[in-house]
């Protein structure tokens, strides 16, 4: 990251909870490299967030490297942006405590992700799952990020980060920049291929529900072929009545740049089989070069570790200054 202080900052993170899905890619990761010339970008593999759901330690470690390699393979350039592992910068958790003391129980209780994930893991409704949005606020506010490029499912969390920042600024004086969610106009919520009213998630139990960025051509074509649609056989963009077909059209629109009208014309009278094949094929064509770069980066662990180490050193240096300011404001003793 260049030390040009006139540029605004961007922060975003992704959990190493599995291979990224097409949803993660379209809604978030693919947009991140597009911002690196205009902004100072800080991108993190947020391993601490992943612990809110039970993880096998060896698998988490492996997935953390894989997630970092996937960010680089997706086009993030470590000469322009910071890439690091969240747990390597202790400032996130230190700031999180201060922010937690400025967040209300009621606010956290309203978070839909907490409600969804508690329902999904009723045997492990832990404190971390509840306070996840506070740590996410710390991730963002630690860098005074102006923009937070995320999928629409994270909008509520970014809004909470704004509320926390506003409250802190009101109580202690101007400290934090007000962050904004940067949500893509198309593809902000890619849906499950099996239940198209539910978002595509990497932790879905049904592997046919998601496309993984590392799926091979056969798997991609097979999963699209099995995608749930409807029975009227007309290719028409209508999210409410035809969520499955609309989801496929949304993916096709993102990768081909064709409008929904053009897509409707292209597949007029053709049936869903032809649409599914065209979508599968354009997804594979897009992902193949990313997969090739990923394999090369992952096989060079020394390079990957160097990037992550340098990234965390710069992230610590930047955020530590802000944390010192926050500590001073709240009244913690600091020796000269
Ligand atoms: N289906 C989606 N469509 C568009 N954007 C999506 N994102 C996630 N799913 C979709 C965006 O990806 C970024 C990283 O997400 P995350 O891994 O930190 O957490 P998540 O939102 O909980 O993603 P998953 O895939 O559903 O993970 P699990 O299954 O582990 O909970 C975010 O910007 C998110 O908006």
CSV table of C-alpha atoms and ligand atoms in Angstrom, one decimal:
chain,number,residue,atom,x,y,z
A,1,UNK,CA,0.0,0.0,0.0
A,2,UNK,CA,1.4,3.4,-0.9
A,3,UNK,CA,1.6,5.9,2.0
A,4,UNK,CA,-0.4,8.5,0.1
A,5,UNK,CA,-2.5,10.0,2.9
A,6,UNK,CA,-4.9,11.8,0.5
A,7,UNK,CA,-6.4,8.5,-0.7
A,8,UNK,CA,-9.4,7.2,1.2
A,9,UNK,CA,-9.1,3.8,2.8
A,10,UNK,CA,-11.0,0.6,2.0
A,11,UNK,CA,-11.2,-2.4,4.3
A,12,UNK,CA,-12.8,-5.8,3.7
A,13,UNK,CA,-12.3,-9.3,5.0
A,14,UNK,CA,-13.3,-12.9,4.2
A,15,UNK,CA,-13.5,-15.8,6.6
A,16,UNK,CA,-11.3,-18.9,5.9
A,17,UNK,CA,-14.3,-21.2,6.5
A,18,UNK,CA,-13.9,-23.1,3.2
A,19,UNK,CA,-13.1,-22.6,-0.4
A,20,UNK,CA,-14.7,-19.3,-1.6
A,21,UNK,CA,-18.0,-19.7,-3.4
A,22,UNK,CA,-19.1,-17.9,-6.6
A,23,UNK,CA,-21.2,-15.8,-4.2
A,24,UNK,CA,-18.1,-14.6,-2.3
A,25,UNK,CA,-16.4,-13.9,-5.6
A,26,UNK,CA,-19.1,-12.0,-7.3
A,27,UNK,CA,-20.4,-10.2,-4.2
A,28,UNK,CA,-17.1,-9.3,-2.8
A,29,UNK,CA,-13.6,-10.6,-3.8
A,30,UNK,CA,-13.8,-9.9,-7.5
A,31,UNK,CA,-14.5,-6.2,-6.8
A,32,UNK,CA,-11.6,-5.7,-4.4
A,33,UNK,CA,-8.8,-5.4,-7.0
A,34,UNK,CA,-10.9,-2.9,-8.9
A,35,UNK,CA,-10.5,-0.4,-6.0
A,36,UNK,CA,-6.8,-0.6,-5.5
A,37,UNK,CA,-5.7,2.3,-7.7
A,38,UNK,CA,-8.3,4.7,-6.4
A,39,UNK,CA,-8.0,3.8,-2.7
A,40,UNK,CA,-5.5,2.5,-0.1
A,41,UNK,CA,-6.9,-1.0,0.3
A,42,UNK,CA,-6.6,-3.3,3.3
A,43,UNK,CA,-7.8,-6.8,2.8
A,44,UNK,CA,-7.8,-9.5,5.5
A,45,UNK,CA,-8.4,-13.2,6.0
A,46,UNK,CA,-10.5,-12.9,9.1
A,47,UNK,CA,-9.6,-16.1,11.0
A,48,UNK,CA,-10.9,-14.8,14.3
A,49,UNK,CA,-14.4,-14.4,12.9
A,50,UNK,CA,-14.2,-18.0,11.7
A,51,UNK,CA,-13.8,-19.2,15.3
A,52,UNK,CA,-17.4,-18.2,16.0
A,53,UNK,CA,-18.3,-21.6,14.5
A,54,UNK,CA,-16.4,-24.7,15.6
A,55,UNK,CA,-13.3,-25.3,13.4
A,56,UNK,CA,-10.8,-28.1,13.2
A,57,UNK,CA,-7.4,-26.3,14.0
A,58,UNK,CA,-5.4,-28.0,11.2
A,59,UNK,CA,-8.2,-27.3,8.6
A,60,UNK,CA,-8.5,-23.7,9.7
A,61,UNK,CA,-4.7,-23.2,9.3
A,62,UNK,CA,-4.8,-24.8,5.8
A,63,UNK,CA,-7.8,-22.7,4.8
A,64,UNK,CA,-6.2,-19.5,6.0
A,65,UNK,CA,-3.3,-20.0,3.6
A,66,UNK,CA,-5.7,-21.0,0.8
A,67,UNK,CA,-7.9,-17.9,1.4
A,68,UNK,CA,-4.9,-15.6,1.2
A,69,UNK,CA,-3.7,-17.3,-2.0
A,70,UNK,CA,-7.2,-16.9,-3.5
A,71,UNK,CA,-7.3,-13.2,-2.7
A,72,UNK,CA,-4.0,-12.8,-4.6
A,73,UNK,CA,-5.2,-15.0,-7.4
A,74,UNK,CA,-8.3,-12.9,-7.7
A,75,UNK,CA,-6.1,-9.9,-8.6
A,76,UNK,CA,-5.2,-8.2,-5.3
A,77,UNK,CA,-1.7,-6.8,-5.9
A,78,UNK,CA,0.4,-6.8,-2.7
A,79,UNK,CA,2.4,-3.9,-4.1
A,80,UNK,CA,-0.7,-1.8,-4.0
A,81,UNK,CA,-2.9,-3.3,-1.2
A,82,UNK,CA,-2.3,-4.7,2.2
A,83,UNK,CA,-3.1,-8.4,2.6
A,84,UNK,CA,-2.8,-10.0,6.0
A,85,UNK,CA,-4.3,-12.5,8.5
A,86,UNK,CA,-6.6,-10.8,11.1
A,87,UNK,CA,-5.1,-12.6,14.1
A,88,UNK,CA,-1.6,-11.3,13.2
A,89,UNK,CA,-2.8,-7.8,14.1
A,90,UNK,CA,-3.7,-7.7,17.8
A,91,UNK,CA,-5.2,-4.2,17.4
A,92,UNK,CA,-8.4,-5.6,16.0
A,93,UNK,CA,-9.2,-7.5,19.3
A,94,UNK,CA,-7.9,-4.6,21.5
A,95,UNK,CA,-10.1,-2.1,19.7
A,96,UNK,CA,-13.0,-4.6,19.7
A,97,UNK,CA,-13.2,-4.5,23.6
A,98,UNK,CA,-13.4,-0.7,23.7
A,99,UNK,CA,-16.1,-0.8,21.0
A,100,UNK,CA,-18.0,-3.6,22.8
A,101,UNK,CA,-18.3,-1.2,25.8
A,102,UNK,CA,-19.9,1.2,23.4
A,103,UNK,CA,-22.4,-1.2,21.9
A,104,UNK,CA,-25.8,-2.2,23.3
A,105,UNK,CA,-27.0,-5.7,23.9
A,106,UNK,CA,-30.2,-4.8,22.1
A,107,UNK,CA,-28.3,-3.7,19.0
A,108,UNK,CA,-26.4,-7.0,18.8
A,109,UNK,CA,-29.6,-9.0,19.4
A,110,UNK,CA,-31.1,-7.5,16.3
A,111,UNK,CA,-28.4,-8.8,13.9
A,112,UNK,CA,-29.9,-11.2,11.4
A,113,UNK,CA,-26.7,-13.1,10.9
A,114,UNK,CA,-26.6,-13.9,14.7
A,115,UNK,CA,-30.2,-15.1,14.6
A,116,UNK,CA,-29.5,-17.3,11.4
A,117,UNK,CA,-26.2,-18.8,12.7
A,118,UNK,CA,-27.6,-19.5,16.2
A,119,UNK,CA,-30.5,-21.3,14.5
A,120,UNK,CA,-28.0,-23.2,12.4
A,121,UNK,CA,-25.7,-24.1,15.3
A,122,UNK,CA,-28.0,-24.4,18.3
A,123,UNK,CA,-25.4,-26.4,20.3
A,124,UNK,CA,-22.8,-23.6,20.0
A,125,UNK,CA,-24.4,-20.1,20.5
A,126,UNK,CA,-21.2,-18.7,21.9
A,127,UNK,CA,-20.3,-15.1,23.0
A,128,UNK,CA,-18.1,-14.7,19.9
A,129,UNK,CA,-21.0,-15.3,17.6
A,130,UNK,CA,-23.0,-12.6,19.4
A,131,UNK,CA,-20.2,-10.1,19.5
A,132,UNK,CA,-18.9,-10.8,15.9
A,133,UNK,CA,-20.3,-7.5,14.5
A,134,UNK,CA,-18.2,-5.6,17.2
A,135,UNK,CA,-15.0,-7.3,16.0
A,136,UNK,CA,-16.1,-6.5,12.4
A,137,UNK,CA,-16.6,-2.9,13.4
A,138,UNK,CA,-13.1,-2.9,14.9
A,139,UNK,CA,-11.7,-4.4,11.7
A,140,UNK,CA,-13.1,-1.4,9.8
A,141,UNK,CA,-12.6,1.4,12.3
A,142,UNK,CA,-9.0,0.3,13.1
A,143,UNK,CA,-8.0,1.7,9.7
A,144,UNK,CA,-10.6,4.5,9.5
A,145,UNK,CA,-11.9,2.9,6.3
A,146,UNK,CA,-14.3,5.0,4.3
A,147,UNK,CA,-15.5,2.2,2.1
A,148,UNK,CA,-16.3,-1.4,2.9
A,149,UNK,CA,-16.9,-3.5,-0.2
A,150,UNK,CA,-19.2,-6.4,0.8
A,151,UNK,CA,-22.2,-8.4,-0.3
A,152,UNK,CA,-25.6,-7.2,0.8
A,153,UNK,CA,-25.7,-9.8,3.7
A,154,UNK,CA,-23.1,-7.7,5.5
A,155,UNK,CA,-24.9,-4.4,5.1
A,156,UNK,CA,-26.5,-4.6,8.6
A,157,UNK,CA,-23.0,-5.1,10.2
A,158,UNK,CA,-21.5,-2.1,8.4
A,159,UNK,CA,-24.5,0.0,9.6
A,160,UNK,CA,-23.8,-1.1,13.1
A,161,UNK,CA,-20.1,-0.1,12.7
A,162,UNK,CA,-21.4,3.3,11.7
A,163,UNK,CA,-23.6,3.6,14.8
A,164,UNK,CA,-20.8,2.5,17.1
A,165,UNK,CA,-18.4,5.0,15.4
A,166,UNK,CA,-21.0,7.8,15.7
A,167,UNK,CA,-21.6,7.0,19.4
A,168,UNK,CA,-17.9,6.9,20.2
A,169,UNK,CA,-17.3,10.2,18.4
A,170,UNK,CA,-20.2,11.8,20.2
A,171,UNK,CA,-18.9,10.6,23.6
A,172,UNK,CA,-15.2,11.1,23.2
A,173,UNK,CA,-14.8,13.6,20.3
A,174,UNK,CA,-14.1,13.1,16.6
A,175,UNK,CA,-12.0,9.9,16.3
A,176,UNK,CA,-13.5,7.6,13.6
A,177,UNK,CA,-14.4,8.1,10.0
A,178,UNK,CA,-17.9,7.1,9.1
A,179,UNK,CA,-17.6,3.9,7.0
A,180,UNK,CA,-19.9,3.1,4.1
A,181,UNK,CA,-20.9,-0.3,2.7
A,182,UNK,CA,-19.9,-0.5,-1.0
A,183,UNK,CA,-22.4,-3.0,-2.4
A,184,UNK,CA,-22.2,-4.1,-6.1
A,185,UNK,CA,-25.2,-3.1,-8.2
A,186,UNK,CA,-25.4,-6.6,-9.6
A,187,UNK,CA,-24.5,-9.8,-7.8
A,188,UNK,CA,-24.7,-8.5,-4.3
A,189,UNK,CA,-26.5,-11.7,-3.3
A,190,UNK,CA,-25.9,-14.8,-5.3
A,191,UNK,CA,-28.4,-17.4,-4.3
A,192,UNK,CA,-28.1,-21.1,-3.6
A,193,UNK,CA,-28.4,-23.3,-6.7
A,194,UNK,CA,-30.6,-25.7,-4.7
A,195,UNK,CA,-32.7,-23.3,-2.7
A,196,UNK,CA,-32.7,-20.0,-4.7
A,197,UNK,CA,-34.4,-18.0,-2.0
A,198,UNK,CA,-31.5,-18.6,0.3
A,199,UNK,CA,-28.0,-17.1,-0.2
A,200,UNK,CA,-25.2,-19.2,-1.6
A,201,UNK,CA,-23.0,-20.1,1.4
A,202,UNK,CA,-19.7,-21.9,1.6
A,203,UNK,CA,-20.8,-23.8,4.7
A,204,UNK,CA,-24.0,-25.1,3.1
A,205,UNK,CA,-24.3,-28.9,3.7
A,206,UNK,CA,-25.4,-29.6,0.2
A,207,UNK,CA,-22.4,-29.3,-2.2
A,208,UNK,CA,-24.8,-28.9,-5.2
A,209,UNK,CA,-26.0,-25.6,-3.6
A,210,UNK,CA,-22.7,-23.7,-4.4
A,211,UNK,CA,-20.1,-23.4,-7.0
A,212,UNK,CA,-16.6,-23.2,-5.4
A,213,UNK,CA,-13.9,-21.2,-7.1
A,214,UNK,CA,-11.8,-24.3,-7.3
A,215,UNK,CA,-14.5,-26.6,-8.9
A,216,UNK,CA,-13.3,-28.2,-12.1
A,217,UNK,CA,-15.2,-27.8,-15.4
A,218,UNK,CA,-17.2,-31.1,-14.9
A,219,UNK,CA,-18.3,-30.1,-11.4
A,220,UNK,CA,-19.4,-26.6,-12.5
A,221,UNK,CA,-21.4,-27.9,-15.5
A,222,UNK,CA,-23.0,-30.7,-13.3
A,223,UNK,CA,-24.0,-28.3,-10.6
A,224,UNK,CA,-25.5,-25.8,-13.0
A,225,UNK,CA,-27.3,-28.6,-14.8
A,226,UNK,CA,-28.9,-29.6,-11.4
A,227,UNK,CA,-29.7,-26.0,-10.4
A,228,UNK,CA,-33.3,-25.7,-9.2
A,229,UNK,CA,-35.5,-23.6,-11.6
A,230,UNK,CA,-39.2,-23.8,-12.1
A,231,UNK,CA,-41.6,-25.6,-14.4
A,232,UNK,CA,-42.8,-22.9,-16.9
A,233,UNK,CA,-39.7,-23.1,-19.1
A,234,UNK,CA,-39.5,-19.4,-19.9
A,235,UNK,CA,-36.2,-17.5,-19.5
A,236,UNK,CA,-37.4,-14.3,-17.8
A,237,UNK,CA,-35.9,-12.1,-15.1
A,238,UNK,CA,-38.4,-12.1,-12.2
A,239,UNK,CA,-36.8,-12.6,-8.8
A,240,UNK,CA,-40.0,-13.0,-6.9
A,241,UNK,CA,-41.7,-15.6,-9.1
A,242,UNK,CA,-38.7,-17.2,-10.8
A,243,UNK,CA,-35.8,-17.0,-8.3
A,244,UNK,CA,-33.8,-19.9,-9.7
A,245,UNK,CA,-33.8,-18.7,-13.3
A,246,UNK,CA,-33.2,-15.0,-12.2
A,247,UNK,CA,-30.2,-16.2,-10.2
A,248,UNK,CA,-28.7,-17.9,-13.2
A,249,UNK,CA,-29.4,-14.8,-15.3
A,250,UNK,CA,-27.7,-12.6,-12.7
A,251,UNK,CA,-24.6,-14.7,-12.9
A,252,UNK,CA,-24.6,-14.7,-16.7
A,253,UNK,CA,-25.1,-10.9,-16.6
A,254,UNK,CA,-22.1,-10.4,-14.3
A,255,UNK,CA,-19.7,-12.4,-16.5
A,256,UNK,CA,-20.9,-11.5,-20.0
A,257,UNK,CA,-22.1,-7.9,-19.3
A,258,UNK,CA,-25.3,-8.7,-21.3
A,259,UNK,CA,-28.5,-7.0,-19.9
A,260,UNK,CA,-31.4,-9.0,-18.7
A,261,UNK,CA,-33.3,-8.1,-21.8
A,262,UNK,CA,-30.5,-9.3,-24.1
A,263,UNK,CA,-30.3,-12.5,-22.1
A,264,UNK,CA,-34.1,-13.1,-22.4
A,265,UNK,CA,-33.8,-12.6,-26.2
A,266,UNK,CA,-30.8,-14.8,-26.4
A,267,UNK,CA,-32.6,-17.7,-24.7
A,268,UNK,CA,-36.1,-17.0,-26.1
A,269,UNK,CA,-37.7,-20.4,-26.7
A,270,UNK,CA,-34.4,-22.3,-25.9
A,271,UNK,CA,-35.3,-23.7,-22.5
A,272,UNK,CA,-33.4,-23.9,-19.3
A,273,UNK,CA,-30.9,-26.6,-20.4
A,274,UNK,CA,-29.3,-24.3,-22.9
A,275,UNK,CA,-29.2,-21.4,-20.4
A,276,UNK,CA,-27.6,-23.6,-17.7
A,277,UNK,CA,-25.0,-24.8,-20.1
A,278,UNK,CA,-24.2,-21.2,-21.2
A,279,UNK,CA,-23.9,-20.0,-17.6
A,280,UNK,CA,-21.7,-23.0,-16.6
A,281,UNK,CA,-19.4,-22.4,-19.5
A,282,UNK,CA,-18.9,-18.6,-18.9
A,283,UNK,CA,-18.4,-19.3,-15.2
A,284,UNK,CA,-15.7,-21.9,-16.0
A,285,UNK,CA,-14.0,-19.6,-18.5
A,286,UNK,CA,-13.8,-16.9,-15.9
A,287,UNK,CA,-12.6,-19.1,-13.0
A,288,UNK,CA,-10.0,-21.1,-14.9
A,289,UNK,CA,-7.3,-18.4,-15.0
A,290,UNK,CA,-8.0,-17.6,-11.3
A,291,UNK,CA,-7.5,-21.3,-10.5
A,292,UNK,CA,-4.2,-21.4,-12.4
A,293,UNK,CA,-2.9,-18.4,-10.6
A,294,UNK,CA,-4.1,-19.8,-7.3
A,295,UNK,CA,-2.3,-23.1,-7.8
A,296,UNK,CA,1.0,-21.3,-8.6
A,297,UNK,CA,0.7,-18.9,-5.6
A,298,UNK,CA,-0.2,-21.7,-3.1
A,299,UNK,CA,2.7,-23.8,-4.2
A,300,UNK,CA,5.1,-20.9,-3.3
A,301,UNK,CA,4.5,-20.8,0.4
A,302,UNK,CA,7.6,-18.6,1.0
A,303,UNK,CA,6.2,-15.9,-1.2
A,304,UNK,CA,2.8,-16.1,0.4
A,305,UNK,CA,4.2,-15.9,3.9
A,306,UNK,CA,6.4,-12.9,2.9
A,307,UNK,CA,3.3,-11.1,1.5
A,308,UNK,CA,1.3,-11.8,4.7
A,309,UNK,CA,4.1,-10.9,7.0
A,310,UNK,CA,4.7,-7.6,5.3
A,311,UNK,CA,1.0,-6.9,5.2
A,312,UNK,CA,0.6,-7.5,8.9
A,313,UNK,CA,3.5,-5.3,9.8
A,314,UNK,CA,2.1,-2.4,7.9
A,315,UNK,CA,-1.4,-3.0,9.2
A,316,UNK,CA,-0.1,-3.1,12.8
A,317,UNK,CA,1.9,0.1,12.3
A,318,UNK,CA,-1.1,2.0,10.9
A,319,UNK,CA,-3.8,0.7,13.3
A,320,UNK,CA,-1.6,1.0,16.4
A,321,UNK,CA,-1.5,4.8,16.0
A,322,UNK,CA,-5.3,4.9,16.0
A,323,UNK,CA,-5.6,2.6,19.0
A,324,UNK,CA,-3.2,4.8,20.9
A,325,UNK,CA,-5.5,7.7,20.2
A,326,UNK,CA,-8.6,5.7,21.3
A,327,UNK,CA,-6.8,4.6,24.5
A,328,UNK,CA,-6.0,8.2,25.3
A,329,UNK,CA,-9.5,9.4,24.6
A,330,UNK,CA,-11.1,6.8,26.9
A,331,UNK,CA,-8.7,7.6,29.7
A,332,UNK,CA,-6.2,4.8,29.7
A,333,UNK,CA,-2.9,5.8,31.3
A,334,UNK,CA,-0.1,6.1,28.7
A,335,UNK,CA,3.5,6.7,29.7
A,336,UNK,CA,5.6,9.2,27.7
B,1,LIG,N1,-24.1,-15.5,-1.8
B,1,LIG,C1,-23.4,-14.3,-1.7
B,1,LIG,N2,-23.6,-13.4,-2.7
B,1,LIG,C2,-22.9,-12.2,-2.7
B,1,LIG,N3,-22.0,-12.0,-1.7
B,1,LIG,C3,-21.7,-12.9,-0.8
B,1,LIG,N4,-20.9,-12.9,0.3
B,1,LIG,C4,-21.0,-14.1,1.0
B,1,LIG,N5,-22.0,-14.8,0.4
B,1,LIG,C5,-22.4,-14.1,-0.7
B,1,LIG,C6,-19.9,-11.9,0.6
B,1,LIG,O1,-18.6,-12.5,0.7
B,1,LIG,C7,-17.8,-11.7,1.7
B,1,LIG,C8,-17.1,-12.7,2.6
B,1,LIG,O2,-18.1,-13.4,3.3
B,1,LIG,P1,-17.6,-14.2,4.6
B,1,LIG,O3,-16.9,-15.4,4.2
B,1,LIG,O4,-16.8,-13.3,5.5
B,1,LIG,O5,-18.9,-14.5,5.4
B,1,LIG,P2,-20.3,-14.9,4.9
B,1,LIG,O6,-21.0,-13.7,4.4
B,1,LIG,O7,-21.0,-15.6,6.1
B,1,LIG,O8,-20.1,-15.9,3.7
B,1,LIG,P3,-20.5,-17.4,3.6
B,1,LIG,O9,-20.0,-17.9,2.2
B,1,LIG,O10,-22.0,-17.5,3.8
B,1,LIG,O11,-19.7,-18.1,4.7
B,1,LIG,P4,-20.1,-19.0,5.9
B,1,LIG,O12,-20.9,-20.1,5.2
B,1,LIG,O13,-18.9,-19.5,6.5
B,1,LIG,O14,-21.0,-18.2,6.8
B,1,LIG,C9,-18.8,-10.8,2.4
B,1,LIG,O15,-18.6,-9.5,1.8
B,1,LIG,C10,-20.2,-11.3,2.0
B,1,LIG,O16,-21.1,-10.2,1.9
